[in-house]
Short mmCIF file of C-alpha atoms and ligand atoms in Angstrom, two decimals:
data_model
loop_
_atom_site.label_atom_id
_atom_site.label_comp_id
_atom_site.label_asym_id
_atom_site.label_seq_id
_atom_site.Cartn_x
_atom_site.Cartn_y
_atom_site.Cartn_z
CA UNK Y 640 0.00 0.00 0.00
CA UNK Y 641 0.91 3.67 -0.85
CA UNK Y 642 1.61 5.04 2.64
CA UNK Y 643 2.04 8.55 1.22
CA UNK Y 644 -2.09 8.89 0.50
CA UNK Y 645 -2.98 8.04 4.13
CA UNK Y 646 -3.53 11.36 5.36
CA UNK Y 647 -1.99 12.17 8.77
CA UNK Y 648 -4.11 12.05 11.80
CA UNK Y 649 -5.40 15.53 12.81
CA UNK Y 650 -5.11 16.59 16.21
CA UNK Y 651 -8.43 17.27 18.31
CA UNK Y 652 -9.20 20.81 19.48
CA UNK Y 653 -12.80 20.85 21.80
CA UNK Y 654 -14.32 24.21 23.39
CA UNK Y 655 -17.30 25.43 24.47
CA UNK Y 656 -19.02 29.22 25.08
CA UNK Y 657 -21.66 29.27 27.69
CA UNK Y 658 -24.90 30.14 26.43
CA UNK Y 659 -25.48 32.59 28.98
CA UNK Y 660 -26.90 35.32 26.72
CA UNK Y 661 -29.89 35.54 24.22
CA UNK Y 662 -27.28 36.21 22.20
CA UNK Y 663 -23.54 36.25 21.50
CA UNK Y 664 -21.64 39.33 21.39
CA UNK Y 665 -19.04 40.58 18.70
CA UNK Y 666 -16.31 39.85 20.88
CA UNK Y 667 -17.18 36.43 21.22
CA UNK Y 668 -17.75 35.83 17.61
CA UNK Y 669 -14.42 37.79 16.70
CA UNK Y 670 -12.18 36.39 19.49
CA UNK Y 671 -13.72 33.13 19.46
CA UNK Y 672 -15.99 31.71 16.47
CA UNK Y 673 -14.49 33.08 13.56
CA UNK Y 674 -11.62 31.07 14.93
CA UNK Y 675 -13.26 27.66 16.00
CA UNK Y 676 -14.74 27.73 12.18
CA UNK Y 677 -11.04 27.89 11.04
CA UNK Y 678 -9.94 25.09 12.77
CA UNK Y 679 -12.65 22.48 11.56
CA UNK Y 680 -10.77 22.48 8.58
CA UNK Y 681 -7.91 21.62 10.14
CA UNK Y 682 -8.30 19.89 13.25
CA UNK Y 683 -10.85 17.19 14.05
CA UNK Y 684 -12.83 19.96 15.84
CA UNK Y 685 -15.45 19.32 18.85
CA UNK Y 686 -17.43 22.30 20.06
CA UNK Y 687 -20.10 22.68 22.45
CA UNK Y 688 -22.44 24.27 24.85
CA UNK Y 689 -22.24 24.14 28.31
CA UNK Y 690 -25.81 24.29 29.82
CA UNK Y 691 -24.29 22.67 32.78
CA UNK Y 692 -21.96 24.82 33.68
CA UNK Y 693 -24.93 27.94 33.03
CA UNK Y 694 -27.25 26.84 35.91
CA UNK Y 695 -24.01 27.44 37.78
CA UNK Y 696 -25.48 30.63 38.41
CA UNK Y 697 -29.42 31.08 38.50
CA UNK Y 698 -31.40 30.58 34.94
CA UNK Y 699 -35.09 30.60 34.34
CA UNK Y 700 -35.76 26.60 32.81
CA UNK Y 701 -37.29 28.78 29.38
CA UNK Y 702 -35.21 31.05 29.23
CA UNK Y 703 -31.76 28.46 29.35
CA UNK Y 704 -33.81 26.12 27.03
CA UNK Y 705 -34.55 29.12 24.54
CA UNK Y 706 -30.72 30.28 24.84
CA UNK Y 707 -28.97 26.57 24.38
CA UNK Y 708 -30.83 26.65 21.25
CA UNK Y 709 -29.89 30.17 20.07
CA UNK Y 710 -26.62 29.77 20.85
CA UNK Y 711 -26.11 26.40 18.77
CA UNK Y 712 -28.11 28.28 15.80
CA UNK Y 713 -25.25 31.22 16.34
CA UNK Y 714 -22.71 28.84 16.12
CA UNK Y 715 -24.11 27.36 12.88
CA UNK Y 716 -24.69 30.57 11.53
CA UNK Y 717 -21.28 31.87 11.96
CA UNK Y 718 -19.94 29.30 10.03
CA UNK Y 719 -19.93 26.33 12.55
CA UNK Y 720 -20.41 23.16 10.15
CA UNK Y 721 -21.74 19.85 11.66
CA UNK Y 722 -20.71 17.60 8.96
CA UNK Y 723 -17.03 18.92 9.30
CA UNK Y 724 -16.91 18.62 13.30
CA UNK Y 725 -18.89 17.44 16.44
CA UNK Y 726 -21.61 19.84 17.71
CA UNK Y 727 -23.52 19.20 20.74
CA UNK Y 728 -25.33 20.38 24.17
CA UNK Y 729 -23.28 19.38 27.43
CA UNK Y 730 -25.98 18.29 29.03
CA UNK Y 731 -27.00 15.84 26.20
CA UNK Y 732 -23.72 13.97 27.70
CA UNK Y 733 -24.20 12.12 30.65
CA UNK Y 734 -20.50 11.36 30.81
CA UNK Y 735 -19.52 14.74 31.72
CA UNK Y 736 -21.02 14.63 34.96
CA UNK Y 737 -19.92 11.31 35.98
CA UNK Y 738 -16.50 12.23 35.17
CA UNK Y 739 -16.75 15.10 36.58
CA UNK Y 740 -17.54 13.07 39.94
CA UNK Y 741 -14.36 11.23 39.83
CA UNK Y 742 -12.58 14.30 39.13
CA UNK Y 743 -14.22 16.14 42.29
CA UNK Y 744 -12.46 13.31 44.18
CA UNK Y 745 -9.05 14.08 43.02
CA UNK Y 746 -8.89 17.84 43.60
CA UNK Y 747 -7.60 19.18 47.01
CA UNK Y 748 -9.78 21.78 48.24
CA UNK Y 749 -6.99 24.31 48.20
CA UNK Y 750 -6.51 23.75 44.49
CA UNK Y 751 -9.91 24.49 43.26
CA UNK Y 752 -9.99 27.36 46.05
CA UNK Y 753 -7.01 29.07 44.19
CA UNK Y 754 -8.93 29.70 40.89
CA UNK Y 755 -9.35 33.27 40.03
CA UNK Y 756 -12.35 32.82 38.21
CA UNK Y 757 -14.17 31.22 41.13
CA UNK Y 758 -12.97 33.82 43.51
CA UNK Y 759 -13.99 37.03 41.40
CA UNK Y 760 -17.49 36.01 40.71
CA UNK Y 761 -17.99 34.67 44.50
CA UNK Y 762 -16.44 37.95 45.80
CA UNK Y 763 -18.89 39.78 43.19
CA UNK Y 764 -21.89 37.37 44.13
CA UNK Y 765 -21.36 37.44 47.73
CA UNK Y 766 -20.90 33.41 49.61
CA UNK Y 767 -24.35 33.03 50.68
CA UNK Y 768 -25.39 33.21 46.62
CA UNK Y 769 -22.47 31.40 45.22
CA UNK Y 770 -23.37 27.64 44.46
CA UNK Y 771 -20.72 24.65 45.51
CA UNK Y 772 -21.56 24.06 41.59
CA UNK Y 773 -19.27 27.30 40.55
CA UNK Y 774 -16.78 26.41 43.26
CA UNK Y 775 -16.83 22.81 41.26
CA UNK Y 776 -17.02 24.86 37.82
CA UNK Y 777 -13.37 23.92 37.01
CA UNK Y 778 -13.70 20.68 37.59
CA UNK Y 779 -16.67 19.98 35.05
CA UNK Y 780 -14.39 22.06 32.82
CA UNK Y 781 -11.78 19.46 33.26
CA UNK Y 782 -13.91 16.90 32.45
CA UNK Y 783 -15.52 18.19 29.52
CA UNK Y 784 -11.69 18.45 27.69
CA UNK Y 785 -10.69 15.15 29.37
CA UNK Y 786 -13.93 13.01 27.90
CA UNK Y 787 -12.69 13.73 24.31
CA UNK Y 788 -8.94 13.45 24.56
CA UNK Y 789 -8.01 16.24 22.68
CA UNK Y 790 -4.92 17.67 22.11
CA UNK Y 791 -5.58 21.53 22.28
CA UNK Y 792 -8.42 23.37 23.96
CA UNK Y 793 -8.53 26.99 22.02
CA UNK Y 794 -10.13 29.79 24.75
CA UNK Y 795 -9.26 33.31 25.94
CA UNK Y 796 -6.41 34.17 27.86
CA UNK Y 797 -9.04 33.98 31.29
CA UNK Y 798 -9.62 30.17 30.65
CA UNK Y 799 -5.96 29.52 30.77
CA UNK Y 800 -6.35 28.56 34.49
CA UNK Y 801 -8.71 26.29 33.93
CA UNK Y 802 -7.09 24.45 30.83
CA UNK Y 803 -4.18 24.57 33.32
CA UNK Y 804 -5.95 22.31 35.69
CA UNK Y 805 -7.66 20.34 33.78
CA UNK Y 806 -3.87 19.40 33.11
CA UNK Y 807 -2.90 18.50 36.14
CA UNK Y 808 -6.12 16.42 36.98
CA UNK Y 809 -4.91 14.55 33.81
CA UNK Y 810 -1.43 13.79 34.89
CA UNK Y 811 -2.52 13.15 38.38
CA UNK Y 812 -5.09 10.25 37.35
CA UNK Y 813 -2.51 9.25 34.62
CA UNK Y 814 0.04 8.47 37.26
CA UNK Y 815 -2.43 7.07 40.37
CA UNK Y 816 -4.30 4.93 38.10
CA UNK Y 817 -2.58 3.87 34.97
CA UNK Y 818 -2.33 6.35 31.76
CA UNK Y 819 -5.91 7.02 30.30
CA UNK Y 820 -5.82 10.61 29.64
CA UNK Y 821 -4.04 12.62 26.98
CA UNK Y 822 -3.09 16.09 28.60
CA UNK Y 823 -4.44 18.97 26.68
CA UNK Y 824 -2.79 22.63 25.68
CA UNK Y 825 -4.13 25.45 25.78
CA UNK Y 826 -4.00 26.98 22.58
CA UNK Y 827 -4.69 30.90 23.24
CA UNK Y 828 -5.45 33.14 20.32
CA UNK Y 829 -2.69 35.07 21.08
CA UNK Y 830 -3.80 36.95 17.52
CA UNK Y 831 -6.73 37.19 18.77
CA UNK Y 832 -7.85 40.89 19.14
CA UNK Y 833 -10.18 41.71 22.20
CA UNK Y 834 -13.14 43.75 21.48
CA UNK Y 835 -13.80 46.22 24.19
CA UNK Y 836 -17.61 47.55 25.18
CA UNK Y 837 -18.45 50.59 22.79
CA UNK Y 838 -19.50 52.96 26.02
CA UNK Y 839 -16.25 52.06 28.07
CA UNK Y 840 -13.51 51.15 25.48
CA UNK Y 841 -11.06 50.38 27.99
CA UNK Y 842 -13.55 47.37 29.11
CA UNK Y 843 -13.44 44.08 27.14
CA UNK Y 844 -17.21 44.26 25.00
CA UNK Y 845 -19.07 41.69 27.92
CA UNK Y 846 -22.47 40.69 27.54
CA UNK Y 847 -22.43 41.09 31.72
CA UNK Y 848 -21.73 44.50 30.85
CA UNK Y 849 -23.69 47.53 32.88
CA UNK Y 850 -24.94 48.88 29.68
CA UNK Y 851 -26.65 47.22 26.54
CA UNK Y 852 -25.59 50.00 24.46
CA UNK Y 853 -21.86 49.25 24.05
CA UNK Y 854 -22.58 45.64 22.89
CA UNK Y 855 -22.69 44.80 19.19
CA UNK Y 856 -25.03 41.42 19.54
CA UNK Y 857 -25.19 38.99 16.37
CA UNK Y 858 -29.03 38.71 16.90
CA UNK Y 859 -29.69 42.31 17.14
CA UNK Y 860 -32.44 43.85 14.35
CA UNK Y 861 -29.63 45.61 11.91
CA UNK Y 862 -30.72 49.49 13.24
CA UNK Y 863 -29.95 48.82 16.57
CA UNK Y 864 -26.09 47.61 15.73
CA UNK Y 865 -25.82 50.31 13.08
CA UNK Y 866 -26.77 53.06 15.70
CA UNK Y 867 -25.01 51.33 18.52
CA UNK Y 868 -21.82 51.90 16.38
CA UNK Y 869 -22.79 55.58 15.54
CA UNK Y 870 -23.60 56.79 19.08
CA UNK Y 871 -20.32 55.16 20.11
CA UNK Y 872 -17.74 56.91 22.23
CA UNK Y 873 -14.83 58.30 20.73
CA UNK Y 874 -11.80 60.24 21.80
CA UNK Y 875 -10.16 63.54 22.14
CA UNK Y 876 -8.95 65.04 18.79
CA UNK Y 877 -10.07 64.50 15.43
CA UNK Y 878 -7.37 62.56 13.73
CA UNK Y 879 -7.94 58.95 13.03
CA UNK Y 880 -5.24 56.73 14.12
CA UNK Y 881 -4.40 53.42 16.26
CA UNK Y 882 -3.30 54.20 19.79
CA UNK Y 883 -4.77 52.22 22.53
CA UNK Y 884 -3.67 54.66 25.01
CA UNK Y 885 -4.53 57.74 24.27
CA UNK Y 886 -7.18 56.69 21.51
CA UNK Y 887 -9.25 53.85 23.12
CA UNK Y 888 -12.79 54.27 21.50
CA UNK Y 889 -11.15 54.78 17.76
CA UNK Y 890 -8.66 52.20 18.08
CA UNK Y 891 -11.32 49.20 18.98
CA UNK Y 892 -13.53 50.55 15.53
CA UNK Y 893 -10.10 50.44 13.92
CA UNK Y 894 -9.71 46.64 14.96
CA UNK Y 895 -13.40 45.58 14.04
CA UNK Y 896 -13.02 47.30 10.88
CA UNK Y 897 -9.72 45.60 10.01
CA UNK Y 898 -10.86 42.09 11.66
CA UNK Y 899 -14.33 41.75 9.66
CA UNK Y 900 -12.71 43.47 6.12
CA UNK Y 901 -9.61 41.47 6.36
CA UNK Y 902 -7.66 44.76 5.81
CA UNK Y 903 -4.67 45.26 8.44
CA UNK Y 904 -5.00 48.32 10.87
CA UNK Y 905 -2.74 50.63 8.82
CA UNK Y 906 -4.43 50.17 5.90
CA UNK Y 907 -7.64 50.93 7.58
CA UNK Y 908 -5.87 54.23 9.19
CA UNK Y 909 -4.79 55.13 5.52
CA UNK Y 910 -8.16 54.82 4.15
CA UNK Y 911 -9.90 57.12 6.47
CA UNK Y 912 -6.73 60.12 6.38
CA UNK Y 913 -7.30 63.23 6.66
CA UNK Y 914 -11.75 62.05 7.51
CA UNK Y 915 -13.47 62.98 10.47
CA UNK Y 916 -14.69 60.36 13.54
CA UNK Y 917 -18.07 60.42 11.99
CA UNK Y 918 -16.81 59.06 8.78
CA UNK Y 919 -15.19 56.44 10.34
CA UNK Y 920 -18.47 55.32 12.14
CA UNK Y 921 -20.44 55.58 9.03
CA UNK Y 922 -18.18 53.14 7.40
CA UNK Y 923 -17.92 50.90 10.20
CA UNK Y 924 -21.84 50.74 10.38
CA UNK Y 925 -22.06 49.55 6.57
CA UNK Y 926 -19.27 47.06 7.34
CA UNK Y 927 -20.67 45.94 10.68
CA UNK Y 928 -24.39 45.59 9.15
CA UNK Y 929 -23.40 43.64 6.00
CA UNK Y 930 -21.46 40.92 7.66
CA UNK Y 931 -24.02 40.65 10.42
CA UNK Y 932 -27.40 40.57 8.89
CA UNK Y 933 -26.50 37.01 6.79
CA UNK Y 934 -25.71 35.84 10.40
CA UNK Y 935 -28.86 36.98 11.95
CA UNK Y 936 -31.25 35.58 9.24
CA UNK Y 937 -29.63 32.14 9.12
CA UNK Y 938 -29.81 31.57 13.05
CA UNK Y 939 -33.57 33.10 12.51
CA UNK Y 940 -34.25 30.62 10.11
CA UNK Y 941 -32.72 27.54 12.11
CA UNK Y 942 -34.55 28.71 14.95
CA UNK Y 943 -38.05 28.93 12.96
CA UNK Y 944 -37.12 24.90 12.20
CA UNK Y 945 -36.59 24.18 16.05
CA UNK Y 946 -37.44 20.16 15.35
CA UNK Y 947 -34.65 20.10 12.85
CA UNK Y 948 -31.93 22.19 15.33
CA UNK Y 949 -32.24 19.47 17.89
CA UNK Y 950 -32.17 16.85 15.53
CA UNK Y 951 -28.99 18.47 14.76
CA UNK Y 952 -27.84 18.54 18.32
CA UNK Y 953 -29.30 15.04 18.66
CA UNK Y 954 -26.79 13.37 16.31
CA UNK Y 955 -24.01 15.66 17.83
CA UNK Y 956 -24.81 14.39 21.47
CA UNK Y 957 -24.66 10.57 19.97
CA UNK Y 958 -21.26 11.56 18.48
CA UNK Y 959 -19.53 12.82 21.25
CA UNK Y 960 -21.25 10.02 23.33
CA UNK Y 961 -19.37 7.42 21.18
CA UNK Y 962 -16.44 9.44 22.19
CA UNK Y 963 -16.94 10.16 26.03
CA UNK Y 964 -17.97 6.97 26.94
CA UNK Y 965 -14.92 4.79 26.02
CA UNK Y 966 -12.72 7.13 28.03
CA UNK Y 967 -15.86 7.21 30.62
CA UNK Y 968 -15.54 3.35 31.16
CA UNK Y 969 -11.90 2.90 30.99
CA UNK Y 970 -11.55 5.49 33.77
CA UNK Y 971 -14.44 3.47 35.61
CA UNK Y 972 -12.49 0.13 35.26
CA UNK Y 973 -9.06 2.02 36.34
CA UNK Y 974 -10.69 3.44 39.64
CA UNK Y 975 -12.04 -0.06 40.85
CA UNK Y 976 -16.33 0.17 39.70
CA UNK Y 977 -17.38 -2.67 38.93
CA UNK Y 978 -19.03 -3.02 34.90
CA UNK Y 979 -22.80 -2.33 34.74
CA UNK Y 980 -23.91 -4.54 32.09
CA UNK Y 981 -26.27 -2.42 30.09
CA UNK Y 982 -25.30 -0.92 26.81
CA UNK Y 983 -25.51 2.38 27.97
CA UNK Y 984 -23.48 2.45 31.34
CA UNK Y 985 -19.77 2.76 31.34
CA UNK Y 986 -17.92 -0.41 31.83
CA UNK Y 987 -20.19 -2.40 29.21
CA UNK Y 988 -18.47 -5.35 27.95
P1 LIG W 493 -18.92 37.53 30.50
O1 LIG W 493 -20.20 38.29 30.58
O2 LIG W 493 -18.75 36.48 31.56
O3 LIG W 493 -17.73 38.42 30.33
P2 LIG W 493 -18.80 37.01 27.72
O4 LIG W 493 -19.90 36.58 26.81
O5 LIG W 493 -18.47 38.44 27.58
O6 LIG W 493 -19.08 36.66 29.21
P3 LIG W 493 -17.23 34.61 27.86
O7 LIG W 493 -18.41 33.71 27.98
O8 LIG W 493 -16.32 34.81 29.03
O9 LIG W 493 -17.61 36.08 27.35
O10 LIG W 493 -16.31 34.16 26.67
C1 LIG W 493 -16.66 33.31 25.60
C2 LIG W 493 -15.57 33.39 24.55
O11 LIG W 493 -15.60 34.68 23.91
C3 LIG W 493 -14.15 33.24 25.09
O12 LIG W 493 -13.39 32.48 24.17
C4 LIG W 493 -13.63 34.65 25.17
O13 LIG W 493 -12.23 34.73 25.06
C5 LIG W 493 -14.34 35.33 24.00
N1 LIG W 493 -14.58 36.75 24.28
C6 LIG W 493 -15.50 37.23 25.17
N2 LIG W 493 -15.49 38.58 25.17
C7 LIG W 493 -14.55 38.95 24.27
C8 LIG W 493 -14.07 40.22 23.83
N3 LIG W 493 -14.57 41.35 24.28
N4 LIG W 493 -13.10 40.27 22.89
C9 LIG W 493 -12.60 39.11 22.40
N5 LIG W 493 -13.00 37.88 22.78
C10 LIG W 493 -13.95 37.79 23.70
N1 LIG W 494 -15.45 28.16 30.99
C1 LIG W 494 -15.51 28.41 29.56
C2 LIG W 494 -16.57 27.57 28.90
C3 LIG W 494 -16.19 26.12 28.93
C4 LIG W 494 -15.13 25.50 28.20
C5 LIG W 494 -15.16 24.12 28.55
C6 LIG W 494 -14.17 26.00 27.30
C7 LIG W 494 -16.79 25.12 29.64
N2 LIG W 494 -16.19 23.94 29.42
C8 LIG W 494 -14.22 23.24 28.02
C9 LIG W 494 -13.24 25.08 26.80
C10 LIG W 494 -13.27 23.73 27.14
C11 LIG W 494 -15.83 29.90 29.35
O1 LIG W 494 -16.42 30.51 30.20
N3 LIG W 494 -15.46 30.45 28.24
#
């Protein structure tokens, strides 16, 4: 046999963006979809949504139901192609939990009390509203990348913590119980520009964000974004040019101008010389509008066909079920359960 045609393995990436929002913001689609759809051509690429880690905070049943769904149509939208990678809701999974489980029993107390993450939003939230689920948050986190094996796990510089752990978890059950796990990178976008809020530019754009109006949202009506971008702040002086420091509000419309024409930033700068702010906006508007609106009315249309979006996420879940469970039951074997003999439970024959 020709060896040369046998195409190389590709290496798995898997990550996930909670669905926390009735909709995604530009910064997530710019720092993180635009570059998950890249990968599925290059890695074997696993994405999904985790509901779980949502009702980590409180959620109305609708109202996480609605968003799961609108966030998997966003996903699809933006580019996110289930015949080219594995698409799916967490909680479709039972695996994640139950790993999860074992995981909970292999992380000191002190460890998962040292994540930053955990201790912002409980300082924020206050302890008598902040769940033993976000203190375990991590820890499902670790699980989700463990199930699948993969080799990178692509997120924003704040996840690195997390990716971190999920590392050592890996290594730690590796060594105690014989070598199951592969242990995951984190790949940050270091390319990756952030998007900061249109009101506040020196704040990353955050759908937890005081005000609506300095969020660019993929499911907004096309108006809304284009005067959202219009009435946004901008600085001192009237010359147009990159400089995060002094010009914050005209440098991010610099970068989402560059990022969504595929121009670079001083081409963008030499386009609008010797133009006014307004200008600028105008522009940016047009630009903003056009590659949103083919966005909007393709989730809108999934969404009218909600049968046919969870049939999509159906055959996703069995997917990365076919997945999960193998390393699910070898992990069960390695920790001493016994097999449950039904097809479904991990440690089948
Ligand atoms: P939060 O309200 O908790 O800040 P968020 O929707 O703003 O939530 P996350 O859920 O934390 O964002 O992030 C989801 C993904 O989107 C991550 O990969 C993150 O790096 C990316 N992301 C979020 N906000 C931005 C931003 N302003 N610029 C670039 N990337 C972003
Ligand atoms: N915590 C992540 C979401 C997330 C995730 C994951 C990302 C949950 N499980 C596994 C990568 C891999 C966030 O808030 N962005």
């Amino acid at each position: 046999m020709n060896t040369s045609t046998v195409p190389a393995p590709r290496q798995r990436v898997l990550s996930g963006m909670q669905p926390s929002g009735s909709s995604l913001h530009l910064g997530n689609y710019l720092g993180a979809l635009v570059h998950w759809v890249r990968m599925q051509d290059e890695y074997d690429a696993i994405y999904f949504i985790p509901d779980l880690h949502a009702i980590t905070v409180p959620q109305d049943p609708a109202e996480l139901a609605s968003r799961t769904r609108v966030t998997a149509a966003q996903y699809i939208a933006s580019g996110v192609d289930v015949e080219k990678c594995t698409l799916f809701v967490q909680s479709q999974v039972p695996e994640h939990a139950q790993l999860a489980w074992v995981l909970n029993c292999l992380t000191g107390f002190g460890e998962a009390s040292r994540m930053t993450q955990f201790k912002d939003k409980s300082l924020k939230q206050g302890a008598d509203s902040t769940t033993v689920g976000l203190f375990t948050y991590p820890i499902l986190q670790a699980a989700d990348i463990l199930l699948y094996q993969p080799e990178g796990v692509p997120v924003g510089e704040d996840q690195r913590q997390h990716v971190e752990l999920s590392r050592d978890l890996a290594q730690r059950f590796n060594t105690r119980f014989g070598p199951v796990f592969v242990v995951p990178k984190p790949f940050i976008q270091k390319e990756s520009a952030k998007i900061y809020d249109l009101q506040n530019p020196t704040a990353k754009m955050s759908k937890s964000a005081g005000s609506p109006s300095g969020l660019i949202n993929l499911m907004d009506e096309p108006k809304v974004t284009a005067k959202r971008i219009k009435s946004a702040v901008t600085d001192d002086g009237a010359e147009i040019r990159f400089d995060r420091g002094e010009k914050p509000g005209i440098s991010n419309l610099l970068t989402i101008y560059s990022l969504l024409t595929g121009k670079n930033v001083d081409d963008v700068v030499g386009h609008f010389e010797g133009r006014m702010y307004g200008h600028l906006k105008v522009e940016l508007a047009d630009v903003v509008v056009d590659h949103l609106e083919p966005i909007r009315t393709r989730a809108l249309e999934l969404l009218a066909d909600q049968a046919e979006l969870d049939r999509l996420l159906n055959v996703g879940a069995e997917k990365a079920r076919s997945i999960a469970s193998v390393t699910l039951a070898d992990v069960f074997a390695k920790v001493g359960f016994l097999p449950a003999h039904t097809h479904d439970s991990a440690g089948a024959p």
